[in-house]
Amino acid sequence: MNTRTDSSAVFRSIGTPGRPWSTAEREQWRAAQQCRRSYADDVMPRVDRLRDRLDVVTYGELTYDGETFPLLCLRSRGWRDDRPLVLVTGGVHGYETSGVSGALRFLEAHAAAYVDRVNLLVAPCVSPWAYERIQRWNFDAVDPNRSFREPSPAQESAALMRLVAPLKGRFSAHVDLHETTDSDESEFRPAKAARDGEPFEPCEIPDGFYLVDDEENPQPAFQQAIIDAVARVTHIAEPDAQGGIIGSPVVAPGVIRYALRSLGLCTSITGAPYTTTTEVYPDSLRATPLQCEAAQVAAVCAAIDFILQAAGTGD
């Protein structure tokens, strides 16, 4: 069941059209956000159940208006310098449910097949406050996935960058798990326009899975390997009439490219040669929640399989 709601009436009633929000208007937006699910109930118990197989590390803590959220990552044991290092992140946007559940499902069902061949680092829910409110932004009405830069305006992004910093340059791959939803167009993009005092320009939501490659370091074979694996689980997004997906040219079936570093995106933080952002479409009539989760898992497995083959250590 789709648990999202269109809160367009909330943000359209805030502030003055054409003027960016002030602190008071951000507080008005925040006051309208309601807790609709529980990080402590949904995510933390699944992490705890993995402690017998993986090390659980608290890499930071968020405190917002008296609420505290431990930021958790899981790390495979027995790290060796001769193994590829892989980062998997989910829930950078808290409302993108399959990113969180997909990261956890990968750990539960598939990590054991890889822990003797790669060093794994997985942060399944980067934005727990937003997870609970099914929101894209954090407590401060800031988008964490445009905040991976120094100094970061988002606590969530800053904490993940601190986790990664000692290992930067050693990563082989980073897979960041996301969704593109109907609420992007009905709620979150209009909200951003209102917050920033800009006109809202409609965009077509693609029906299907797609990937975001790095404009500065394109890796077409890597992206294709993931597309091929996911296509066995769910359908791949087709280009729109202009040959694009969400305003970007399609460079290969189901693949677009962004300037990751200049946009402050999560997949810019590791320096890994192979990076990708997954985009599942959970509102499709052709996909179920289980398929969306399975697509995220397939993407992670395909990414790891690719780097193992590239390193000559695959099956």
PDB file of C-alpha atoms in Angstrom:
ATOM      1  CA  MET A   1       0.000   0.000   0.000  1.00  0.00           C
ATOM      2  CA  ASN A   2       1.279   3.466  -0.848  1.00  0.00           C
ATOM      3  CA  THR A   3       1.605   5.323   2.453  1.00  0.00           C
ATOM      4  CA  ARG A   4       2.495   8.673   0.948  1.00  0.00           C
ATOM      5  CA  THR A   5       0.097  11.575   1.081  1.00  0.00           C
ATOM      6  CA  ASP A   6       0.057  14.737  -0.981  1.00  0.00           C
ATOM      7  CA  SER A   7       0.743  17.584   1.440  1.00  0.00           C
ATOM      8  CA  SER A   8       0.736  20.205  -1.300  1.00  0.00           C
ATOM      9  CA  ALA A   9      -1.822  22.286   0.574  1.00  0.00           C
ATOM     10  CA  VAL A  10       0.680  22.588   3.430  1.00  0.00           C
ATOM     11  CA  PHE A  11       3.626  24.010   1.549  1.00  0.00           C
ATOM     12  CA  ARG A  12       1.522  26.098  -0.822  1.00  0.00           C
ATOM     13  CA  SER A  13       0.079  27.906   2.190  1.00  0.00           C
ATOM     14  CA  ILE A  14       3.547  28.783   3.518  1.00  0.00           C
ATOM     15  CA  GLY A  15       5.278  32.045   2.693  1.00  0.00           C
ATOM     16  CA  THR A  16       4.884  34.378  -0.263  1.00  0.00           C
ATOM     17  CA  PRO A  17       5.141  33.130  -3.857  1.00  0.00           C
ATOM     18  CA  GLY A  18       8.419  34.199  -5.412  1.00  0.00           C
ATOM     19  CA  ARG A  19      10.200  34.655  -2.059  1.00  0.00           C
ATOM     20  CA  PRO A  20      12.418  32.025  -0.419  1.00  0.00           C
ATOM     21  CA  TRP A  21      11.277  30.751   2.943  1.00  0.00           C
ATOM     22  CA  SER A  22      12.600  32.369   6.082  1.00  0.00           C
ATOM     23  CA  THR A  23      13.398  30.500   9.295  1.00  0.00           C
ATOM     24  CA  ALA A  24       9.847  31.075  10.488  1.00  0.00           C
ATOM     25  CA  GLU A  25       8.428  29.529   7.334  1.00  0.00           C
ATOM     26  CA  ARG A  26      10.666  26.489   7.638  1.00  0.00           C
ATOM     27  CA  GLU A  27       9.389  26.097  11.194  1.00  0.00           C
ATOM     28  CA  GLN A  28       5.827  26.311   9.899  1.00  0.00           C
ATOM     29  CA  TRP A  29       6.582  23.540   7.415  1.00  0.00           C
ATOM     30  CA  ARG A  30       8.201  21.433  10.149  1.00  0.00           C
ATOM     31  CA  ALA A  31       5.212  21.808  12.447  1.00  0.00           C
ATOM     32  CA  ALA A  32       3.029  20.227   9.768  1.00  0.00           C
ATOM     33  CA  GLN A  33       5.159  17.056   9.595  1.00  0.00           C
ATOM     34  CA  GLN A  34       3.790  14.046  11.468  1.00  0.00           C
ATOM     35  CA  CYS A  35       5.524  10.878  12.572  1.00  0.00           C
ATOM     36  CA  ARG A  36       3.958   8.092  10.510  1.00  0.00           C
ATOM     37  CA  ARG A  37       6.260   5.136  11.088  1.00  0.00           C
ATOM     38  CA  SER A  38       9.067   4.169  13.450  1.00  0.00           C
ATOM     39  CA  TYR A  39      12.779   3.906  12.804  1.00  0.00           C
ATOM     40  CA  ALA A  40      13.135   2.170  16.190  1.00  0.00           C
ATOM     41  CA  ASP A  41      10.512  -0.425  15.264  1.00  0.00           C
ATOM     42  CA  ASP A  42      11.181  -0.913  11.553  1.00  0.00           C
ATOM     43  CA  VAL A  43      14.927  -0.522  11.089  1.00  0.00           C
ATOM     44  CA  MET A  44      16.808  -0.961  14.346  1.00  0.00           C
ATOM     45  CA  PRO A  45      15.516  -4.481  15.159  1.00  0.00           C
ATOM     46  CA  ARG A  46      16.547  -5.714  11.700  1.00  0.00           C
ATOM     47  CA  VAL A  47      19.990  -4.238  12.247  1.00  0.00           C
ATOM     48  CA  ASP A  48      20.217  -5.890  15.674  1.00  0.00           C
ATOM     49  CA  ARG A  49      19.387  -9.291  14.209  1.00  0.00           C
ATOM     50  CA  LEU A  50      22.452  -9.014  11.968  1.00  0.00           C
ATOM     51  CA  ARG A  51      24.907  -8.529  14.827  1.00  0.00           C
ATOM     52  CA  ASP A  52      25.860 -12.197  14.870  1.00  0.00           C
ATOM     53  CA  ARG A  53      27.135 -11.896  11.293  1.00  0.00           C
ATOM     54  CA  LEU A  54      28.222  -8.284  10.846  1.00  0.00           C
ATOM     55  CA  ASP A  55      29.690  -5.540  12.993  1.00  0.00           C
ATOM     56  CA  VAL A  56      27.224  -2.765  13.807  1.00  0.00           C
ATOM     57  CA  VAL A  57      28.773   0.692  14.111  1.00  0.00           C
ATOM     58  CA  THR A  58      27.050   3.835  15.380  1.00  0.00           C
ATOM     59  CA  TYR A  59      28.664   6.460  13.156  1.00  0.00           C
ATOM     60  CA  GLY A  60      26.727   9.456  14.475  1.00  0.00           C
ATOM     61  CA  GLU A  61      23.626  10.653  16.206  1.00  0.00           C
ATOM     62  CA  LEU A  62      20.889  13.067  15.175  1.00  0.00           C
ATOM     63  CA  THR A  63      19.107  15.162  17.763  1.00  0.00           C
ATOM     64  CA  TYR A  64      16.132  17.133  16.522  1.00  0.00           C
ATOM     65  CA  ASP A  65      13.804  18.914  18.946  1.00  0.00           C
ATOM     66  CA  GLY A  66      14.394  16.403  21.715  1.00  0.00           C
ATOM     67  CA  GLU A  67      14.308  13.329  19.461  1.00  0.00           C
ATOM     68  CA  THR A  68      17.503  11.316  19.122  1.00  0.00           C
ATOM     69  CA  PHE A  69      18.304   8.900  16.307  1.00  0.00           C
ATOM     70  CA  PRO A  70      21.447   6.721  16.258  1.00  0.00           C
ATOM     71  CA  LEU A  71      22.969   6.510  12.789  1.00  0.00           C
ATOM     72  CA  LEU A  72      23.878   2.884  12.154  1.00  0.00           C
ATOM     73  CA  CYS A  73      26.025   1.123   9.606  1.00  0.00           C
ATOM     74  CA  LEU A  74      26.982  -2.509   9.209  1.00  0.00           C
ATOM     75  CA  ARG A  75      30.464  -3.669   8.372  1.00  0.00           C
ATOM     76  CA  SER A  76      31.675  -7.075   7.301  1.00  0.00           C
ATOM     77  CA  ARG A  77      34.246  -8.708   9.542  1.00  0.00           C
ATOM     78  CA  GLY A  78      37.822  -9.614   8.762  1.00  0.00           C
ATOM     79  CA  TRP A  79      38.548  -6.738   6.381  1.00  0.00           C
ATOM     80  CA  ARG A  80      41.548  -7.266   4.131  1.00  0.00           C
ATOM     81  CA  ASP A  81      43.348  -4.646   2.091  1.00  0.00           C
ATOM     82  CA  ASP A  82      43.431  -6.909  -0.966  1.00  0.00           C
ATOM     83  CA  ARG A  83      39.631  -7.041  -1.174  1.00  0.00           C
ATOM     84  CA  PRO A  84      37.436  -4.484  -2.961  1.00  0.00           C
ATOM     85  CA  LEU A  85      35.632  -2.091  -0.623  1.00  0.00           C
ATOM     86  CA  VAL A  86      31.938  -1.482  -1.368  1.00  0.00           C
ATOM     87  CA  LEU A  87      29.641   1.123   0.175  1.00  0.00           C
ATOM     88  CA  VAL A  88      25.856   0.699   0.015  1.00  0.00           C
ATOM     89  CA  THR A  89      23.602   3.518   1.222  1.00  0.00           C
ATOM     90  CA  GLY A  90      19.828   3.611   1.612  1.00  0.00           C
ATOM     91  CA  GLY A  91      17.323   6.089   2.956  1.00  0.00           C
ATOM     92  CA  VAL A  92      19.265   9.231   2.089  1.00  0.00           C
ATOM     93  CA  HIS A  93      15.764  10.382   1.227  1.00  0.00           C
ATOM     94  CA  GLY A  94      13.743   8.970   4.091  1.00  0.00           C
ATOM     95  CA  TYR A  95      10.512   8.578   2.150  1.00  0.00           C
ATOM     96  CA  GLU A  96      12.086   6.202  -0.390  1.00  0.00           C
ATOM     97  CA  THR A  97      11.107   2.997   1.359  1.00  0.00           C
ATOM     98  CA  SER A  98      12.691   0.347  -0.848  1.00  0.00           C
ATOM     99  CA  GLY A  99      16.085   1.993  -0.469  1.00  0.00           C
ATOM    100  CA  VAL A 100      15.988   1.220   3.246  1.00  0.00           C
ATOM    101  CA  SER A 101      14.326  -2.183   2.983  1.00  0.00           C
ATOM    102  CA  GLY A 102      16.469  -3.148  -0.014  1.00  0.00           C
ATOM    103  CA  ALA A 103      19.715  -2.419   1.824  1.00  0.00           C
ATOM    104  CA  LEU A 104      18.548  -4.471   4.793  1.00  0.00           C
ATOM    105  CA  ARG A 105      17.274  -7.300   2.611  1.00  0.00           C
ATOM    106  CA  PHE A 106      20.620  -7.458   0.818  1.00  0.00           C
ATOM    107  CA  LEU A 107      22.372  -7.831   4.166  1.00  0.00           C
ATOM    108  CA  GLU A 108      19.924 -10.453   5.413  1.00  0.00           C
ATOM    109  CA  ALA A 109      19.806 -12.632   2.312  1.00  0.00           C
ATOM    110  CA  HIS A 110      22.948 -12.006   0.243  1.00  0.00           C
ATOM    111  CA  ALA A 111      25.797 -10.451   2.209  1.00  0.00           C
ATOM    112  CA  ALA A 112      27.029 -13.870   3.339  1.00  0.00           C
ATOM    113  CA  ALA A 113      27.839 -14.717  -0.278  1.00  0.00           C
ATOM    114  CA  TYR A 114      30.217 -11.755  -0.523  1.00  0.00           C
ATOM    115  CA  VAL A 115      31.829 -11.161   2.874  1.00  0.00           C
ATOM    116  CA  ASP A 116      34.781 -13.422   2.065  1.00  0.00           C
ATOM    117  CA  ARG A 117      35.450 -11.578  -1.185  1.00  0.00           C
ATOM    118  CA  VAL A 118      34.705  -7.905  -0.515  1.00  0.00           C
ATOM    119  CA  ASN A 119      34.800  -5.495   2.385  1.00  0.00           C
ATOM    120  CA  LEU A 120      31.199  -4.328   2.888  1.00  0.00           C
ATOM    121  CA  LEU A 121      30.033  -1.091   4.494  1.00  0.00           C
ATOM    122  CA  VAL A 122      26.269  -0.533   4.485  1.00  0.00           C
ATOM    123  CA  ALA A 123      24.320   2.438   5.896  1.00  0.00           C
ATOM    124  CA  PRO A 124      20.691   1.345   5.436  1.00  0.00           C
ATOM    125  CA  CYS A 125      18.873   4.462   6.679  1.00  0.00           C
ATOM    126  CA  VAL A 126      20.870   7.671   6.384  1.00  0.00           C
ATOM    127  CA  SER A 127      17.906   9.947   7.236  1.00  0.00           C
ATOM    128  CA  PRO A 128      15.849   8.419  10.073  1.00  0.00           C
ATOM    129  CA  TRP A 129      13.894  11.598  10.972  1.00  0.00           C
ATOM    130  CA  ALA A 130      12.717  11.820   7.363  1.00  0.00           C
ATOM    131  CA  TYR A 131      12.080   8.067   7.277  1.00  0.00           C
ATOM    132  CA  GLU A 132       9.592   8.422  10.120  1.00  0.00           C
ATOM    133  CA  ARG A 133       7.772  11.301   8.423  1.00  0.00           C
ATOM    134  CA  ILE A 134       7.960   9.877   4.885  1.00  0.00           C
ATOM    135  CA  GLN A 135       9.761  13.037   3.827  1.00  0.00           C
ATOM    136  CA  ARG A 136      12.450  13.948   1.340  1.00  0.00           C
ATOM    137  CA  TRP A 137      13.910  16.732   3.477  1.00  0.00           C
ATOM    138  CA  ASN A 138      15.382  16.645   6.952  1.00  0.00           C
ATOM    139  CA  PHE A 139      14.235  18.531  10.057  1.00  0.00           C
ATOM    140  CA  ASP A 140      15.615  21.792   8.651  1.00  0.00           C
ATOM    141  CA  ALA A 141      13.809  21.440   5.282  1.00  0.00           C
ATOM    142  CA  VAL A 142      17.163  20.606   3.667  1.00  0.00           C
ATOM    143  CA  ASP A 143      17.624  17.872   1.060  1.00  0.00           C
ATOM    144  CA  PRO A 144      20.423  15.568   2.304  1.00  0.00           C
ATOM    145  CA  ASN A 145      21.134  14.408  -1.239  1.00  0.00           C
ATOM    146  CA  ARG A 146      22.135  17.896  -2.313  1.00  0.00           C
ATOM    147  CA  SER A 147      24.236  18.382   0.811  1.00  0.00           C
ATOM    148  CA  PHE A 148      27.254  16.089   0.447  1.00  0.00           C
ATOM    149  CA  ARG A 149      29.756  18.937   0.433  1.00  0.00           C
ATOM    150  CA  GLU A 150      31.856  20.823   2.992  1.00  0.00           C
ATOM    151  CA  PRO A 151      30.519  22.379   5.093  1.00  0.00           C
ATOM    152  CA  SER A 152      27.318  20.358   4.810  1.00  0.00           C
ATOM    153  CA  PRO A 153      24.011  21.996   5.747  1.00  0.00           C
ATOM    154  CA  ALA A 154      22.581  18.556   6.658  1.00  0.00           C
ATOM    155  CA  GLN A 155      23.631  16.612   9.756  1.00  0.00           C
ATOM    156  CA  GLU A 156      22.799  13.343   8.001  1.00  0.00           C
ATOM    157  CA  SER A 157      25.158  14.077   5.105  1.00  0.00           C
ATOM    158  CA  ALA A 158      27.933  15.383   7.357  1.00  0.00           C
ATOM    159  CA  ALA A 159      27.829  12.231   9.497  1.00  0.00           C
ATOM    160  CA  LEU A 160      28.076   9.921   6.485  1.00  0.00           C
ATOM    161  CA  MET A 161      30.976  11.939   5.077  1.00  0.00           C
ATOM    162  CA  ARG A 162      32.803  11.611   8.400  1.00  0.00           C
ATOM    163  CA  LEU A 163      32.275   7.843   8.280  1.00  0.00           C
ATOM    164  CA  VAL A 164      33.682   7.601   4.768  1.00  0.00           C
ATOM    165  CA  ALA A 165      36.525  10.126   5.077  1.00  0.00           C
ATOM    166  CA  PRO A 166      39.213   7.784   6.497  1.00  0.00           C
ATOM    167  CA  LEU A 167      38.500   5.311   3.688  1.00  0.00           C
ATOM    168  CA  LYS A 168      38.142   7.766   0.806  1.00  0.00           C
ATOM    169  CA  GLY A 169      40.055   6.632  -2.251  1.00  0.00           C
ATOM    170  CA  ARG A 170      39.971   2.982  -1.159  1.00  0.00           C
ATOM    171  CA  PHE A 171      36.433   2.250  -2.316  1.00  0.00           C
ATOM    172  CA  SER A 172      35.836   0.218  -5.463  1.00  0.00           C
ATOM    173  CA  ALA A 173      32.096   0.894  -5.694  1.00  0.00           C
ATOM    174  CA  HIS A 174      29.250   2.830  -4.121  1.00  0.00           C
ATOM    175  CA  VAL A 175      25.582   1.985  -4.733  1.00  0.00           C
ATOM    176  CA  ASP A 176      23.069   4.533  -3.427  1.00  0.00           C
ATOM    177  CA  LEU A 177      19.499   3.210  -3.316  1.00  0.00           C
ATOM    178  CA  HIS A 178      16.679   5.612  -4.237  1.00  0.00           C
ATOM    179  CA  GLU A 179      13.147   5.828  -5.622  1.00  0.00           C
ATOM    180  CA  THR A 180      11.421   8.204  -8.028  1.00  0.00           C
ATOM    181  CA  THR A 181       7.799   8.546  -6.933  1.00  0.00           C
ATOM    182  CA  ASP A 182       4.621  10.247  -8.075  1.00  0.00           C
ATOM    183  CA  SER A 183       4.928  12.398  -4.949  1.00  0.00           C
ATOM    184  CA  ASP A 184       8.144  13.847  -6.383  1.00  0.00           C
ATOM    185  CA  GLU A 185       5.978  15.690  -8.864  1.00  0.00           C
ATOM    186  CA  SER A 186       2.869  16.249  -6.736  1.00  0.00           C
ATOM    187  CA  GLU A 187       4.649  17.258  -3.534  1.00  0.00           C
ATOM    188  CA  PHE A 188       8.408  17.446  -3.289  1.00  0.00           C
ATOM    189  CA  ARG A 189       9.367  19.362  -6.432  1.00  0.00           C
ATOM    190  CA  PRO A 190       6.563  21.919  -5.878  1.00  0.00           C
ATOM    191  CA  ALA A 191       7.664  22.195  -2.241  1.00  0.00           C
ATOM    192  CA  LYS A 192      11.245  22.892  -3.320  1.00  0.00           C
ATOM    193  CA  ALA A 193      10.071  25.589  -5.702  1.00  0.00           C
ATOM    194  CA  ALA A 194       7.994  27.192  -2.932  1.00  0.00           C
ATOM    195  CA  ARG A 195      10.852  26.968  -0.414  1.00  0.00           C
ATOM    196  CA  ASP A 196      13.341  28.540  -2.811  1.00  0.00           C
ATOM    197  CA  GLY A 197      10.958  31.202  -4.169  1.00  0.00           C
ATOM    198  CA  GLU A 198      11.137  29.783  -7.695  1.00  0.00           C
ATOM    199  CA  PRO A 199       8.454  28.926 -10.253  1.00  0.00           C
ATOM    200  CA  PHE A 200       7.466  25.268 -10.418  1.00  0.00           C
ATOM    201  CA  GLU A 201       8.214  23.628 -13.762  1.00  0.00           C
ATOM    202  CA  PRO A 202       6.367  20.303 -14.251  1.00  0.00           C
ATOM    203  CA  CYS A 203       8.349  17.187 -15.119  1.00  0.00           C
ATOM    204  CA  GLU A 204       7.248  13.762 -16.342  1.00  0.00           C
ATOM    205  CA  ILE A 205       7.740  10.903 -13.881  1.00  0.00           C
ATOM    206  CA  PRO A 206       9.204   7.857 -15.668  1.00  0.00           C
ATOM    207  CA  ASP A 207       7.507   4.491 -15.300  1.00  0.00           C
ATOM    208  CA  GLY A 208      10.245   2.051 -14.401  1.00  0.00           C
ATOM    209  CA  PHE A 209      13.720   1.582 -12.984  1.00  0.00           C
ATOM    210  CA  TYR A 210      16.674   3.709 -14.046  1.00  0.00           C
ATOM    211  CA  LEU A 211      20.206   4.591 -12.943  1.00  0.00           C
ATOM    212  CA  VAL A 212      22.226   7.778 -12.527  1.00  0.00           C
ATOM    213  CA  ASP A 213      25.857   7.528 -13.669  1.00  0.00           C
ATOM    214  CA  ASP A 214      28.640  10.048 -13.008  1.00  0.00           C
ATOM    215  CA  GLU A 215      29.021  12.658 -15.736  1.00  0.00           C
ATOM    216  CA  GLU A 216      32.694  13.126 -14.824  1.00  0.00           C
ATOM    217  CA  ASN A 217      33.483   9.404 -14.677  1.00  0.00           C
ATOM    218  CA  PRO A 218      30.990   7.484 -16.810  1.00  0.00           C
ATOM    219  CA  GLN A 219      31.064   3.707 -16.468  1.00  0.00           C
ATOM    220  CA  PRO A 220      28.662   2.372 -19.115  1.00  0.00           C
ATOM    221  CA  ALA A 221      29.562  -1.311 -18.742  1.00  0.00           C
ATOM    222  CA  PHE A 222      28.997  -1.141 -14.977  1.00  0.00           C
ATOM    223  CA  GLN A 223      25.618   0.545 -15.402  1.00  0.00           C
ATOM    224  CA  GLN A 224      24.601  -1.946 -18.105  1.00  0.00           C
ATOM    225  CA  ALA A 225      25.416  -4.903 -15.877  1.00  0.00           C
ATOM    226  CA  ILE A 226      23.060  -3.511 -13.244  1.00  0.00           C
ATOM    227  CA  ILE A 227      20.315  -2.739 -15.768  1.00  0.00           C
ATOM    228  CA  ASP A 228      20.561  -6.293 -17.128  1.00  0.00           C
ATOM    229  CA  ALA A 229      20.170  -7.763 -13.633  1.00  0.00           C
ATOM    230  CA  VAL A 230      17.281  -5.509 -12.615  1.00  0.00           C
ATOM    231  CA  ALA A 231      15.432  -6.117 -15.884  1.00  0.00           C
ATOM    232  CA  ARG A 232      14.907  -9.684 -14.691  1.00  0.00           C
ATOM    233  CA  VAL A 233      13.026  -8.300 -11.672  1.00  0.00           C
ATOM    234  CA  THR A 234      11.135  -5.229 -12.878  1.00  0.00           C
ATOM    235  CA  HIS A 235      10.783  -3.100 -15.996  1.00  0.00           C
ATOM    236  CA  ILE A 236      13.271  -0.450 -17.098  1.00  0.00           C
ATOM    237  CA  ALA A 237      12.102   3.120 -17.683  1.00  0.00           C
ATOM    238  CA  GLU A 238      11.647   4.235 -21.271  1.00  0.00           C
ATOM    239  CA  PRO A 239      12.739   7.700 -22.462  1.00  0.00           C
ATOM    240  CA  ASP A 240      10.112  10.408 -22.712  1.00  0.00           C
ATOM    241  CA  ALA A 241       9.165  12.093 -25.989  1.00  0.00           C
ATOM    242  CA  GLN A 242      12.293  14.266 -25.779  1.00  0.00           C
ATOM    243  CA  GLY A 243      14.568  11.240 -25.305  1.00  0.00           C
ATOM    244  CA  GLY A 244      15.176  11.903 -21.638  1.00  0.00           C
ATOM    245  CA  ILE A 245      14.354  10.838 -18.102  1.00  0.00           C
ATOM    246  CA  ILE A 246      13.447  13.559 -15.574  1.00  0.00           C
ATOM    247  CA  GLY A 247      14.954  16.190 -17.840  1.00  0.00           C
ATOM    248  CA  SER A 248      18.294  14.442 -18.531  1.00  0.00           C
ATOM    249  CA  PRO A 249      19.261  12.762 -21.816  1.00  0.00           C
ATOM    250  CA  VAL A 250      19.180   8.973 -21.816  1.00  0.00           C
ATOM    251  CA  VAL A 251      22.709   7.788 -22.625  1.00  0.00           C
ATOM    252  CA  ALA A 252      21.851   4.062 -22.625  1.00  0.00           C
ATOM    253  CA  PRO A 253      18.692   2.093 -21.849  1.00  0.00           C
ATOM    254  CA  GLY A 254      17.636   3.204 -18.369  1.00  0.00           C
ATOM    255  CA  VAL A 255      20.726   5.329 -17.718  1.00  0.00           C
ATOM    256  CA  ILE A 256      21.205   9.088 -17.309  1.00  0.00           C
ATOM    257  CA  ARG A 257      24.173  11.068 -15.990  1.00  0.00           C
ATOM    258  CA  TYR A 258      24.543  13.809 -13.378  1.00  0.00           C
ATOM    259  CA  ALA A 259      27.465  15.961 -12.277  1.00  0.00           C
ATOM    260  CA  LEU A 260      27.654  14.244  -8.907  1.00  0.00           C
ATOM    261  CA  ARG A 261      30.192  16.424  -7.129  1.00  0.00           C
ATOM    262  CA  SER A 262      28.831  19.796  -8.154  1.00  0.00           C
ATOM    263  CA  LEU A 263      25.315  18.724  -7.153  1.00  0.00           C
ATOM    264  CA  GLY A 264      26.476  17.442  -3.761  1.00  0.00           C
ATOM    265  CA  LEU A 265      25.089  13.960  -4.343  1.00  0.00           C
ATOM    266  CA  CYS A 266      25.772  11.000  -2.088  1.00  0.00           C
ATOM    267  CA  THR A 267      27.623   8.974  -4.719  1.00  0.00           C
ATOM    268  CA  SER A 268      30.307  11.669  -4.935  1.00  0.00           C
ATOM    269  CA  ILE A 269      31.710  11.040  -1.441  1.00  0.00           C
ATOM    270  CA  THR A 270      33.899   7.940  -1.824  1.00  0.00           C
ATOM    271  CA  GLY A 271      36.083   8.579  -4.863  1.00  0.00           C
ATOM    272  CA  ALA A 272      35.133   5.083  -6.052  1.00  0.00           C
ATOM    273  CA  PRO A 273      35.653   4.331  -9.755  1.00  0.00           C
ATOM    274  CA  TYR A 274      32.247   2.626  -9.945  1.00  0.00           C
ATOM    275  CA  THR A 275      29.225   4.481  -8.602  1.00  0.00           C
ATOM    276  CA  THR A 276      25.527   4.434  -9.317  1.00  0.00           C
ATOM    277  CA  THR A 277      22.286   5.807  -7.952  1.00  0.00           C
ATOM    278  CA  THR A 278      19.341   3.446  -8.362  1.00  0.00           C
ATOM    279  CA  GLU A 279      15.863   4.830  -8.999  1.00  0.00           C
ATOM    280  CA  VAL A 280      12.972   2.420  -8.456  1.00  0.00           C
ATOM    281  CA  TYR A 281       9.405   3.465  -9.355  1.00  0.00           C
ATOM    282  CA  PRO A 282       7.157   2.146  -6.568  1.00  0.00           C
ATOM    283  CA  ASP A 283       3.964   3.788  -7.881  1.00  0.00           C
ATOM    284  CA  SER A 284       3.949   1.804 -11.103  1.00  0.00           C
ATOM    285  CA  LEU A 285       0.952  -0.403 -11.826  1.00  0.00           C
ATOM    286  CA  ARG A 286       3.510  -2.898 -13.127  1.00  0.00           C
ATOM    287  CA  ALA A 287       5.533  -3.272  -9.915  1.00  0.00           C
ATOM    288  CA  THR A 288       4.817  -4.438  -6.375  1.00  0.00           C
ATOM    289  CA  PRO A 289       6.642  -3.347  -3.197  1.00  0.00           C
ATOM    290  CA  LEU A 290       8.405  -6.702  -3.163  1.00  0.00           C
ATOM    291  CA  GLN A 291       9.587  -6.193  -6.740  1.00  0.00           C
ATOM    292  CA  CYS A 292      10.907  -2.755  -5.836  1.00  0.00           C
ATOM    293  CA  GLU A 293      12.860  -4.185  -2.930  1.00  0.00           C
ATOM    294  CA  ALA A 294      14.104  -7.043  -5.103  1.00  0.00           C
ATOM    295  CA  ALA A 295      15.245  -4.558  -7.747  1.00  0.00           C
ATOM    296  CA  GLN A 296      17.380  -2.757  -5.170  1.00  0.00           C
ATOM    297  CA  VAL A 297      18.905  -6.041  -4.036  1.00  0.00           C
ATOM    298  CA  ALA A 298      19.564  -7.106  -7.625  1.00  0.00           C
ATOM    299  CA  ALA A 299      21.315  -3.802  -8.276  1.00  0.00           C
ATOM    300  CA  VAL A 300      23.637  -4.225  -5.290  1.00  0.00           C
ATOM    301  CA  CYS A 301      24.477  -7.825  -6.162  1.00  0.00           C
ATOM    302  CA  ALA A 302      25.118  -6.964  -9.813  1.00  0.00           C
ATOM    303  CA  ALA A 303      27.400  -4.088  -8.827  1.00  0.00           C
ATOM    304  CA  ILE A 304      29.476  -6.316  -6.562  1.00  0.00           C
ATOM    305  CA  ASP A 305      29.584  -9.110  -9.139  1.00  0.00           C
ATOM    306  CA  PHE A 306      30.843  -6.617 -11.726  1.00  0.00           C
ATOM    307  CA  ILE A 307      33.724  -5.330  -9.619  1.00  0.00           C
ATOM    308  CA  LEU A 308      34.703  -8.866  -8.645  1.00  0.00           C
ATOM    309  CA  GLN A 309      34.828  -9.835 -12.301  1.00  0.00           C
ATOM    310  CA  ALA A 310      36.799  -6.681 -13.103  1.00  0.00           C
ATOM    311  CA  ALA A 311      39.280  -7.573 -10.348  1.00  0.00           C
ATOM    312  CA  GLY A 312      39.512 -11.143 -11.631  1.00  0.00           C
ATOM    313  CA  THR A 313      38.105 -12.591  -8.422  1.00  0.00           C
ATOM    314  CA  GLY A 314      34.584 -13.461  -9.573  1.00  0.00           C
ATOM    315  CA  ASP A 315      33.180 -16.976  -9.739  1.00  0.00           C
TER     316      ASP A 315
END
